[in-house]
Amino acid sequence: MVRAFAVDDGRRLTDAEREGGRAAFDIPAAEAVVCLMGGWWPYKDVATVDAALTCLTEPLHLVVTGQPLDTAVLERWRDLPNLHLHLVVGPVAESVLRLVYGAADAALVARHASVGKESGLVMDAARLGVPLIVSDHDPHLTARLRGQPWALPFPAGAPDSLADALHAVIRQPPARPGPEAPGLLGMWTATEQADFLARTFASLRTKESRC
């Protein structure tokens, strides 16, 4: 059996954390915010994000956190006329990550096509209750998200489509995922995951003892 490694701890963002996130970055409640989380590893498609941001025609706040990051790209983003960049250099504590997610109208996940690695960022957004802008890099993930009002897909490697998705969030923030979202992505509670691992281990021990 293959199942998600990430677990749902049931600790969705609170209204206080959402208000605290906006206050922490001095962002008015009515202005649009997208967060870009995690280090810029080779499987992440920062080039497509870079190209899409240059196409913005309406103001957007972008909160970037993680490590490593490309300082040259960040400096270029600081100069874009319709982008307000907020930077939190990682690694950071869980409480800070929750403030970043809390400030956001959506989390952006952009990967290169055919990357099938489980995305902790997608799982985080689902369990915390944060809408997603996500590339269609993984057909299995795309199928699970299809039709969900809180997930805005775009073709991997397509900056124009990503820019359209960003403008959609600016004009009308998506609905937040409900408590059923983690289950939709195959996540289990910590108790369920621990029980599964214990039963799997016991089964393997039994098979070994019969050899």
Short mmCIF file of C-alpha atoms in Angstrom, two decimals:
data_model
loop_
_atom_site.label_atom_id
_atom_site.label_comp_id
_atom_site.label_asym_id
_atom_site.label_seq_id
_atom_site.Cartn_x
_atom_site.Cartn_y
_atom_site.Cartn_z
CA MET A 1 0.00 0.00 0.00
CA VAL A 2 1.21 3.51 -0.87
CA ARG A 3 -0.07 6.35 1.28
CA ALA A 4 0.86 9.94 2.04
CA PHE A 5 3.77 10.40 4.42
CA ALA A 6 2.45 13.73 5.78
CA VAL A 7 -0.15 13.61 8.53
CA ASP A 8 -3.06 15.88 9.42
CA ASP A 9 -2.56 17.25 12.92
CA GLY A 10 -5.96 18.97 12.88
CA ARG A 11 -4.44 22.38 13.70
CA ARG A 12 -6.06 24.56 11.06
CA LEU A 13 -5.19 28.24 11.02
CA THR A 14 -7.27 30.37 13.35
CA ASP A 15 -8.76 33.77 12.57
CA ALA A 16 -6.29 35.23 15.08
CA GLU A 17 -3.36 33.74 13.15
CA ARG A 18 -4.69 35.14 9.89
CA GLU A 19 -5.03 38.58 11.42
CA GLY A 20 -1.61 38.20 13.07
CA GLY A 21 -0.02 37.23 9.76
CA ARG A 22 -1.31 40.37 8.07
CA ALA A 23 -0.19 42.48 11.01
CA ALA A 24 3.27 40.88 11.07
CA PHE A 25 3.91 41.92 7.46
CA ASP A 26 1.95 45.18 7.68
CA ILE A 27 -0.42 44.11 4.89
CA PRO A 28 -3.96 45.58 4.84
CA ALA A 29 -6.76 43.01 5.00
CA ALA A 30 -8.16 44.01 1.60
CA GLU A 31 -4.91 43.50 -0.35
CA ALA A 32 -4.00 40.22 -2.06
CA VAL A 33 -1.20 38.03 -0.72
CA VAL A 34 0.44 34.89 -2.10
CA CYS A 35 3.14 32.95 -0.26
CA LEU A 36 6.06 31.06 -1.82
CA MET A 37 7.39 28.61 0.73
CA GLY A 38 10.53 26.51 1.05
CA GLY A 39 14.00 26.50 -0.43
CA TRP A 40 14.49 26.87 -4.15
CA TRP A 41 15.59 23.35 -4.99
CA PRO A 42 16.15 22.12 -8.59
CA TYR A 43 12.71 20.47 -8.87
CA LYS A 44 11.02 23.81 -8.14
CA ASP A 45 10.26 25.96 -11.17
CA VAL A 46 11.34 29.41 -9.99
CA ALA A 47 11.97 30.53 -13.58
CA THR A 48 8.26 30.22 -14.40
CA VAL A 49 7.36 32.14 -11.24
CA ASP A 50 9.91 34.80 -12.17
CA ALA A 51 8.46 35.23 -15.66
CA ALA A 52 4.87 35.28 -14.38
CA LEU A 53 5.57 38.01 -11.82
CA THR A 54 6.88 40.31 -14.54
CA CYS A 55 3.45 40.02 -16.21
CA LEU A 56 1.51 41.37 -13.23
CA THR A 57 -0.71 44.31 -14.07
CA GLU A 58 -2.31 44.60 -10.61
CA PRO A 59 -0.71 44.89 -7.15
CA LEU A 60 0.20 41.71 -5.27
CA HIS A 61 2.05 41.00 -2.03
CA LEU A 62 4.40 38.01 -2.19
CA VAL A 63 5.77 36.52 1.03
CA VAL A 64 8.85 34.38 0.37
CA THR A 65 10.41 32.16 3.02
CA GLY A 66 12.91 29.32 2.95
CA GLN A 67 16.51 28.45 2.25
CA PRO A 68 18.36 28.43 -0.13
CA LEU A 69 17.05 31.40 -2.12
CA ASP A 70 18.48 33.23 -5.14
CA THR A 71 19.30 36.78 -4.00
CA ALA A 72 19.66 38.06 -7.58
CA VAL A 73 16.11 36.93 -8.40
CA LEU A 74 14.78 38.46 -5.19
CA GLU A 75 16.43 41.79 -5.97
CA ARG A 76 14.80 41.74 -9.40
CA TRP A 77 11.42 41.10 -7.78
CA ARG A 78 11.89 44.05 -5.42
CA ASP A 79 11.98 46.32 -8.47
CA LEU A 80 8.79 45.05 -10.10
CA PRO A 81 6.15 47.82 -10.11
CA ASN A 82 3.15 45.68 -9.10
CA LEU A 83 4.87 43.40 -6.60
CA HIS A 84 5.38 44.02 -2.88
CA LEU A 85 8.01 41.52 -1.68
CA HIS A 86 8.20 40.35 1.93
CA LEU A 87 11.16 38.10 2.78
CA VAL A 88 11.57 35.70 5.69
CA VAL A 89 14.91 33.92 5.41
CA GLY A 90 14.61 30.33 6.65
CA PRO A 91 14.73 27.97 8.28
CA VAL A 92 12.09 29.38 10.62
CA ALA A 93 10.00 28.09 13.50
CA GLU A 94 6.60 26.49 12.98
CA SER A 95 4.92 29.50 14.61
CA VAL A 96 6.45 31.79 11.97
CA LEU A 97 5.43 29.47 9.13
CA ARG A 98 1.86 29.59 10.42
CA LEU A 99 1.95 33.40 10.35
CA VAL A 100 3.18 33.32 6.75
CA TYR A 101 0.46 30.91 5.70
CA GLY A 102 -2.03 32.90 7.76
CA ALA A 103 -1.24 36.09 5.86
CA ALA A 104 -1.76 34.43 2.48
CA ASP A 105 -4.84 34.27 0.27
CA ALA A 106 -3.11 31.39 -1.52
CA ALA A 107 0.10 29.36 -1.46
CA LEU A 108 2.02 28.98 -4.71
CA VAL A 109 3.54 25.62 -5.63
CA ALA A 110 5.40 25.53 -8.96
CA ARG A 111 7.38 22.47 -10.02
CA HIS A 112 8.84 21.17 -13.23
CA ALA A 113 6.70 18.77 -15.27
CA SER A 114 6.77 15.10 -14.25
CA VAL A 115 8.02 15.75 -10.70
CA GLY A 116 6.02 13.20 -8.71
CA LYS A 117 7.63 13.73 -5.30
CA GLU A 118 5.08 14.25 -2.53
CA SER A 119 4.76 17.96 -1.84
CA GLY A 120 4.81 18.88 1.82
CA LEU A 121 3.77 22.39 0.80
CA VAL A 122 0.57 21.09 -0.82
CA MET A 123 -0.12 18.99 2.27
CA ASP A 124 0.55 21.95 4.57
CA ALA A 125 -1.87 24.14 2.64
CA ALA A 126 -4.59 21.47 2.82
CA ARG A 127 -4.25 20.81 6.54
CA LEU A 128 -3.95 24.50 7.46
CA GLY A 129 -6.82 25.65 5.24
CA VAL A 130 -4.92 27.72 2.66
CA PRO A 131 -5.98 27.84 -1.03
CA LEU A 132 -3.49 26.67 -3.64
CA ILE A 133 -2.09 27.89 -6.92
CA VAL A 134 -0.40 24.72 -8.15
CA SER A 135 1.30 23.53 -11.34
CA ASP A 136 0.03 20.36 -13.00
CA HIS A 137 3.45 18.70 -12.65
CA ASP A 138 1.98 15.56 -11.07
CA PRO A 139 -1.02 14.02 -12.90
CA HIS A 140 -2.10 12.08 -9.79
CA LEU A 141 -2.15 15.24 -7.67
CA THR A 142 -3.89 17.21 -10.43
CA ALA A 143 -6.63 14.57 -10.62
CA ARG A 144 -7.22 14.77 -6.87
CA LEU A 145 -7.47 18.56 -6.97
CA ARG A 146 -9.67 18.76 -10.06
CA GLY A 147 -12.88 20.67 -9.41
CA GLN A 148 -11.85 21.90 -5.96
CA PRO A 149 -12.75 25.60 -5.60
CA TRP A 150 -9.69 26.19 -3.39
CA ALA A 151 -7.17 24.88 -5.94
CA LEU A 152 -6.16 26.90 -9.02
CA PRO A 153 -4.10 24.70 -11.37
CA PHE A 154 -1.88 25.99 -14.16
CA PRO A 155 0.22 24.13 -16.76
CA ALA A 156 3.76 23.48 -15.54
CA GLY A 157 6.23 25.78 -17.23
CA ALA A 158 3.56 28.24 -18.44
CA PRO A 159 4.17 31.72 -16.97
CA ASP A 160 1.24 33.33 -18.80
CA SER A 161 -1.16 30.82 -17.23
CA LEU A 162 0.41 31.34 -13.81
CA ALA A 163 0.02 35.12 -14.23
CA ASP A 164 -3.67 34.55 -15.02
CA ALA A 165 -4.03 32.50 -11.82
CA LEU A 166 -2.31 35.23 -9.77
CA HIS A 167 -4.63 37.86 -11.23
CA ALA A 168 -7.61 35.64 -10.37
CA VAL A 169 -6.50 35.58 -6.73
CA ILE A 170 -5.96 39.34 -6.73
CA ARG A 171 -9.49 39.96 -8.00
CA GLN A 172 -11.26 37.31 -5.91
CA PRO A 173 -9.48 35.24 -3.26
CA PRO A 174 -10.44 31.54 -3.54
CA ALA A 175 -12.55 29.74 -0.99
CA ARG A 176 -10.52 28.16 1.79
CA PRO A 177 -10.25 24.36 1.85
CA GLY A 178 -12.49 22.71 4.41
CA PRO A 179 -11.51 20.13 7.03
CA GLU A 180 -12.09 17.37 4.47
CA ALA A 181 -9.20 18.60 2.27
CA PRO A 182 -6.40 16.57 3.94
CA GLY A 183 -8.35 13.35 3.41
CA LEU A 184 -8.87 14.26 -0.23
CA LEU A 185 -5.08 14.25 -0.63
CA GLY A 186 -4.68 10.94 1.17
CA MET A 187 -3.55 12.33 4.50
CA TRP A 188 -4.37 10.56 7.75
CA THR A 189 -4.40 11.78 11.31
CA ALA A 190 -1.28 11.22 13.39
CA THR A 191 -3.09 8.51 15.37
CA GLU A 192 -4.20 6.71 12.21
CA GLN A 193 -0.70 6.89 10.72
CA ALA A 194 0.90 5.56 13.90
CA ASP A 195 -1.62 2.71 14.01
CA PHE A 196 -0.92 1.86 10.36
CA LEU A 197 2.85 1.78 10.95
CA ALA A 198 2.46 -0.35 14.07
CA ARG A 199 0.25 -2.87 12.25
CA THR A 200 2.62 -2.95 9.27
CA PHE A 201 5.62 -3.56 11.53
CA ALA A 202 3.79 -6.32 13.40
CA SER A 203 2.87 -7.98 10.12
CA LEU A 204 6.48 -7.89 8.92
CA ARG A 205 7.69 -9.34 12.23
CA THR A 206 5.19 -12.18 11.88
CA LYS A 207 6.35 -12.98 8.35
CA GLU A 208 10.00 -12.96 9.45
CA SER A 209 9.30 -15.34 12.31
CA ARG A 210 7.85 -17.89 9.86
CA CYS A 211 10.98 -17.97 7.69
#
